[in-house]
Short mmCIF file of C-alpha atoms in Angstrom, two decimals:
data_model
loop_
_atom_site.label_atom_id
_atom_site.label_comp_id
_atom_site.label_asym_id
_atom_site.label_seq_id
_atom_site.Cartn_x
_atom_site.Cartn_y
_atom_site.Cartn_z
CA UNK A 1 -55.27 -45.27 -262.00
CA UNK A 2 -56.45 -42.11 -261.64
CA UNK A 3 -53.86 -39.80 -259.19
CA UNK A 4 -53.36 -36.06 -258.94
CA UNK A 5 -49.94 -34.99 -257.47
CA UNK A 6 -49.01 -31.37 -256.25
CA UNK A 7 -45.44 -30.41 -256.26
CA UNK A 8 -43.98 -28.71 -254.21
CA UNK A 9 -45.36 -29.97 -250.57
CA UNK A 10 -44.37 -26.80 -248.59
CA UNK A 11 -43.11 -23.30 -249.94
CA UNK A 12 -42.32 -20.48 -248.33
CA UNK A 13 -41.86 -17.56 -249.62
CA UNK A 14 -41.47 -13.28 -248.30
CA UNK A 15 -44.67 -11.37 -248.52
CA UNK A 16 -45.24 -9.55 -251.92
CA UNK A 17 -44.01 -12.23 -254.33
CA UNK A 18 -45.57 -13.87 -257.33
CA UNK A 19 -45.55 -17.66 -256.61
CA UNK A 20 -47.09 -20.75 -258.53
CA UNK A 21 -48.49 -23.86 -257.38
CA UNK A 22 -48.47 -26.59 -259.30
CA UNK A 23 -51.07 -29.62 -259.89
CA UNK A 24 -50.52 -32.75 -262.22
CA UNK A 25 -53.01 -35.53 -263.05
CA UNK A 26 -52.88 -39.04 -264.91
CA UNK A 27 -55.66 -39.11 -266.93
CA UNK A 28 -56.67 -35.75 -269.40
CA UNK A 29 -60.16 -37.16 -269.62
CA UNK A 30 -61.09 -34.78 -266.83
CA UNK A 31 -64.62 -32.98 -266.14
CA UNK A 32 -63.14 -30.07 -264.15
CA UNK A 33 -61.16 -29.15 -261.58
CA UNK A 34 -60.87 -27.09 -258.62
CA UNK A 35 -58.34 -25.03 -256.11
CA UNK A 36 -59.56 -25.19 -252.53
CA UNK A 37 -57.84 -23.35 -249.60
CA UNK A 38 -57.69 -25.15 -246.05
CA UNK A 39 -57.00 -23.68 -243.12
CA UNK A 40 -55.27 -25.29 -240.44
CA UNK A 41 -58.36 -27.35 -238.79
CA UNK A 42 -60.83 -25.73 -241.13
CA UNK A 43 -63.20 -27.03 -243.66
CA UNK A 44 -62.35 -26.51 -247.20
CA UNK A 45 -62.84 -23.20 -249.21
CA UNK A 46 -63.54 -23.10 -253.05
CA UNK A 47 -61.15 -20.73 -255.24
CA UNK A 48 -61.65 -21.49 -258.83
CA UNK A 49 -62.90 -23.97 -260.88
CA UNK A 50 -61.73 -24.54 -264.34
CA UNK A 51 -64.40 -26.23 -266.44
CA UNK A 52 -62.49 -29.14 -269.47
CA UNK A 53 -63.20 -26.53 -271.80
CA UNK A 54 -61.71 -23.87 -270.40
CA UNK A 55 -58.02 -22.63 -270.19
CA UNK A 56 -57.73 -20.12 -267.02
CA UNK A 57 -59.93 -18.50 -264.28
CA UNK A 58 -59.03 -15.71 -262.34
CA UNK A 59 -60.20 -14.16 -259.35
CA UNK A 60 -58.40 -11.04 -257.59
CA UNK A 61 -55.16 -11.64 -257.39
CA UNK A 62 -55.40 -15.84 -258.47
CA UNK A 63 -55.21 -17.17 -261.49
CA UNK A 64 -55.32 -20.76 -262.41
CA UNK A 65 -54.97 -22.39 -265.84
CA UNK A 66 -55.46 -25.93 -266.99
CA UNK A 67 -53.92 -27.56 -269.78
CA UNK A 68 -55.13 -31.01 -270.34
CA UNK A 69 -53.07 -32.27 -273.04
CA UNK A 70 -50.38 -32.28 -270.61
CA UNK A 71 -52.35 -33.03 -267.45
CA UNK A 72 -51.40 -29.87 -265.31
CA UNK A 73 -52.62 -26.87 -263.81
CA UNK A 74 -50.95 -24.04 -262.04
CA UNK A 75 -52.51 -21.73 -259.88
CA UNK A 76 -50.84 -17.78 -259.69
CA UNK A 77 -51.38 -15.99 -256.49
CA UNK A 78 -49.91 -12.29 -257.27
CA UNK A 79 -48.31 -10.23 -254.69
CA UNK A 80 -48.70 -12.79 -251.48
CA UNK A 81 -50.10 -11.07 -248.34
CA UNK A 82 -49.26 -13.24 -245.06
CA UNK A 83 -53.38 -14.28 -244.84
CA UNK A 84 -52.70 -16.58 -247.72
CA UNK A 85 -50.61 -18.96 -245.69
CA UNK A 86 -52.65 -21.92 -246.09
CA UNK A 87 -52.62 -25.63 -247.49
CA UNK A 88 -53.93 -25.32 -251.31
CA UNK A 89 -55.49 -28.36 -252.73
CA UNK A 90 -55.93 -29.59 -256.11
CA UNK A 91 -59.36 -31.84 -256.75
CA UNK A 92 -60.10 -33.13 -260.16
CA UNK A 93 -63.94 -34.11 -261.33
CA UNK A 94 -63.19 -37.31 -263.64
CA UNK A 95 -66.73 -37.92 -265.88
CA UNK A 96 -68.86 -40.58 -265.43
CA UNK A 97 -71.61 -41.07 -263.09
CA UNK A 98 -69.85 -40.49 -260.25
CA UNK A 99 -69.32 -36.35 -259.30
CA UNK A 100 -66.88 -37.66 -257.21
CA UNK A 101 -63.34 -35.41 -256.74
CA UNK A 102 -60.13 -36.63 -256.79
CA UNK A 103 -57.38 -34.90 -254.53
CA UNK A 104 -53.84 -33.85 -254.22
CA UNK A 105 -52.05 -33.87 -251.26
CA UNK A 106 -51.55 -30.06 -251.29
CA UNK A 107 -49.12 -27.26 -250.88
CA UNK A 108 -48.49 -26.07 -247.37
CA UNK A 109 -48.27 -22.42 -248.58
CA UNK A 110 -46.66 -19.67 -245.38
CA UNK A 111 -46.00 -16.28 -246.49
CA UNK A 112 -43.45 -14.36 -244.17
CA UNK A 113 -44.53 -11.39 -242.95
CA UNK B 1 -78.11 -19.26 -247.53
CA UNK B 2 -76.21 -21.11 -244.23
CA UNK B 3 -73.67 -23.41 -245.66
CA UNK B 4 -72.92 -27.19 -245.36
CA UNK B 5 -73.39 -27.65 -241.86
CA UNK B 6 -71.58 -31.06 -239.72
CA UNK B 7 -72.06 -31.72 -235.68
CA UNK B 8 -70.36 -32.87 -234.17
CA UNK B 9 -67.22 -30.54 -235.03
CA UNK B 10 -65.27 -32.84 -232.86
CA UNK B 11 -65.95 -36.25 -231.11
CA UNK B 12 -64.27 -38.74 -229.31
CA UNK B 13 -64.69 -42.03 -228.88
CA UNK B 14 -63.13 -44.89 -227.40
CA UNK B 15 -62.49 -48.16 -229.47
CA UNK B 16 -65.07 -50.54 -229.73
CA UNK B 17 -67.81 -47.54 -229.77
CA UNK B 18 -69.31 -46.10 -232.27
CA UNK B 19 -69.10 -42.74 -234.42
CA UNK B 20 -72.21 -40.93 -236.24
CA UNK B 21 -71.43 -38.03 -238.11
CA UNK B 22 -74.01 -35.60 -239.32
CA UNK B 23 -74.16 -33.50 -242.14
CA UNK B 24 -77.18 -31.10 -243.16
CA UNK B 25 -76.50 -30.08 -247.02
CA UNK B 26 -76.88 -26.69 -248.37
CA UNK B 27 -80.78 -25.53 -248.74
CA UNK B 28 -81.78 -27.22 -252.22
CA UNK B 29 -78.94 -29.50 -252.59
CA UNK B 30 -79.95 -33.07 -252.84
CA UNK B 31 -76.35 -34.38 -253.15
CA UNK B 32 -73.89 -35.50 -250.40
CA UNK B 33 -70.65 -36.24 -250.32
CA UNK B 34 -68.35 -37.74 -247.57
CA UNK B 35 -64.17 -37.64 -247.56
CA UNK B 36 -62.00 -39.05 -245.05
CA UNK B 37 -58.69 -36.67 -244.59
CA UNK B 38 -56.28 -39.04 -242.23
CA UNK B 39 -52.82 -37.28 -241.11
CA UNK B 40 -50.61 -36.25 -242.94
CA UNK B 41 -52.71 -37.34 -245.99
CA UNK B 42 -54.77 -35.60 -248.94
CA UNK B 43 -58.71 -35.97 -248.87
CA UNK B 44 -60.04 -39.35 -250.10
CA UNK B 45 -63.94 -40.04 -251.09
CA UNK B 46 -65.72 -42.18 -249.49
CA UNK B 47 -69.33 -42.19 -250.33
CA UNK B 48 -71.39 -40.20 -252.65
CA UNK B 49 -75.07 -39.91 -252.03
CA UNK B 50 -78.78 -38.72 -252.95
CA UNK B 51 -81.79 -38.92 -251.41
CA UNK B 52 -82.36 -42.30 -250.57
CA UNK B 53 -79.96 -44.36 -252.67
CA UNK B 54 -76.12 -44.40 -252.63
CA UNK B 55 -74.70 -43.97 -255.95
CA UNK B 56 -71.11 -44.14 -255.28
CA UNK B 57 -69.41 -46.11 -252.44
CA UNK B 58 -66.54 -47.02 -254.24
CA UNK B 59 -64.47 -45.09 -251.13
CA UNK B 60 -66.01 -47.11 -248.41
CA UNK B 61 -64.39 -49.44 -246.45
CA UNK B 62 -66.06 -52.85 -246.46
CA UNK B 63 -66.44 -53.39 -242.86
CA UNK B 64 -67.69 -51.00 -240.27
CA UNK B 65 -68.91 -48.02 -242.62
CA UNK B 66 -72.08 -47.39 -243.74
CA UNK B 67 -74.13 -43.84 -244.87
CA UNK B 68 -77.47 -42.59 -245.55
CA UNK B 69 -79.32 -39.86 -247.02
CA UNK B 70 -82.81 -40.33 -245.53
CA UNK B 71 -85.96 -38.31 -247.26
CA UNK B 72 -86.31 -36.39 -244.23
CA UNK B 73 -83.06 -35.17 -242.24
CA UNK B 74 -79.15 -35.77 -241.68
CA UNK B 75 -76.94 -37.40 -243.99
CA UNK B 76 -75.50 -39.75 -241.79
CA UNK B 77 -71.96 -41.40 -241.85
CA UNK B 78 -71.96 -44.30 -238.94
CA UNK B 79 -68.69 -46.15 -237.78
CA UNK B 80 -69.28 -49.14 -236.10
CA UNK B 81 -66.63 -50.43 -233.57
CA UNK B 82 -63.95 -47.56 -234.29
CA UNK B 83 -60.15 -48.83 -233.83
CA UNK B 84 -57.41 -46.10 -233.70
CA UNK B 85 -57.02 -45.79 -237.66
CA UNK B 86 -60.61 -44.32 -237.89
CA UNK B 87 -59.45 -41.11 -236.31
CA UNK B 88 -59.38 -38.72 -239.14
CA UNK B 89 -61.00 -35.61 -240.27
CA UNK B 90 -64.69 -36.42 -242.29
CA UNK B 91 -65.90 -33.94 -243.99
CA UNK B 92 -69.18 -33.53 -246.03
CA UNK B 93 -70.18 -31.80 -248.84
CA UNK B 94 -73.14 -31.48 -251.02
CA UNK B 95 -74.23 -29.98 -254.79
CA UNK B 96 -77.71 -29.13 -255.78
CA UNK B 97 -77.35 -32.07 -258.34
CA UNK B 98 -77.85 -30.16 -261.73
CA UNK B 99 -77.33 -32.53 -264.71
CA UNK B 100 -75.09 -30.81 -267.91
CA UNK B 101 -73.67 -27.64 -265.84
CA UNK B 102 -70.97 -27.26 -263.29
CA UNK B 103 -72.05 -29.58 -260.34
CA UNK B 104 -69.51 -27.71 -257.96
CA UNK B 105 -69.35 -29.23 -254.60
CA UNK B 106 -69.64 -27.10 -251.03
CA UNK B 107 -67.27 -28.33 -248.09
CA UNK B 108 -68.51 -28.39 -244.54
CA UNK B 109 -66.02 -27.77 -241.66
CA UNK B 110 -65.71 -31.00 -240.99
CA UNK B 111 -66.05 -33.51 -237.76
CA UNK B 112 -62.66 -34.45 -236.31
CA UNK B 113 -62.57 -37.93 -234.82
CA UNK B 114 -60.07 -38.84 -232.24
CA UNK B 115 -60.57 -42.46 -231.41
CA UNK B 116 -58.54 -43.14 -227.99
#
């Protein structure tokens, strides 16, 4: 069975510090995958996406890596401002025919001010 | 480019009714996708779509549920005779459908269900 699990649930953590997510997944035979952000009774919004091929993407201050082999990915967020408090989601794109993605159950991420 | 759009953005319905949730894709993307986020829970697919045929309903509950993708409009996500467990957040999303690059998918804001 296909199942993507993000540890921890909730973090908190003072404003200005380096903190990692983390996102594990059952099966390495993955297409992609992909960091959203949610906002409390928001849609979702896309952050990276980390092709099979590919190790890391970054973007400002986030970084995300994937290794397959062990069937994780972490995403960095560098020097945490109190606008990232959000819930961070891990999807995975399995191949196939189907594009559809696979979730985690996120990280509830608040950043004290 | 306006993004994935839903209406309603919240609806209400009383059990026994029914639900239809819209979604209008992103100009040039042919490909819909509908997840069901109950409380407390992560997103789960439901039903994956393009023009006129449903390719993947693998998410779908077998009673009630049903979507479409007509030529001409709305994908539509109906609930027939909602009960209590229905109420969830259903959100859409949609990809231009490009075959041997990244397919990424774009999240609308969602249609919150209460069913009462």
């Amino acid at each position: 069975k296909q199942e993507v699990t993000q540890i921890p649930a909730a973090l908190s953590v003072p404003e200005g510090e380096n903190l990692v997510l983390n996102c594990s997944f059952t099966d390495s035979a993955i297409y992609n995958l992909q960091w959203f952000r949610q906002d409390p009774g928001k849609g979702l919004t896309s952050l990276l996406l980390i092709q099979s091929s590919q190790r890391e993407q970054t973007s400002g201050r986030l970084n995300a890596s994937l290794d397959k082999s062990s069937g994780r990915s972490t995403l960095y967020i560098a020097a945490s401002q109190p606008g990232d408090s959000a819930t961070y989601l891990c999807a995975v794109r399995y191949g196939g025919a189907t594009n559809k993605l696979i979730f985690g159950t996120g990280t509830l991420l608040a950043v004290q001010p | 480019n306006a993004g994935v759009m839903q209406n309603p953005r919240h609806l209400v319905r009383r059990r026994g009714q029914e639900a239809r949730l819209r979604c209008s894709p992103m100009k040039g993307h042919s490909h819909v996708y509908w997840y069901r986020q109950l409380p407390e829970e992560g997103l789960k697919f439901m039903v994956y779509l393009q023009k006129e045929n449903i390719i993947d309903e693998s998410g779908m509950p077998k009673e009630r549920f049903s979507a479409e993708f007509p030529k001409e409009g709305p994908s539509i996500l109906r609930i027939q005779q909602v009960v209590r467990g229905d109420s969830a957040a259903y959100f859409c999303a949609s990809s231009p459908g490009l075959a041997g690059v990244t397919d990424t998918q774009y999240f609308g804001p969602g249609t919150r269900l209460t069913v009462l």
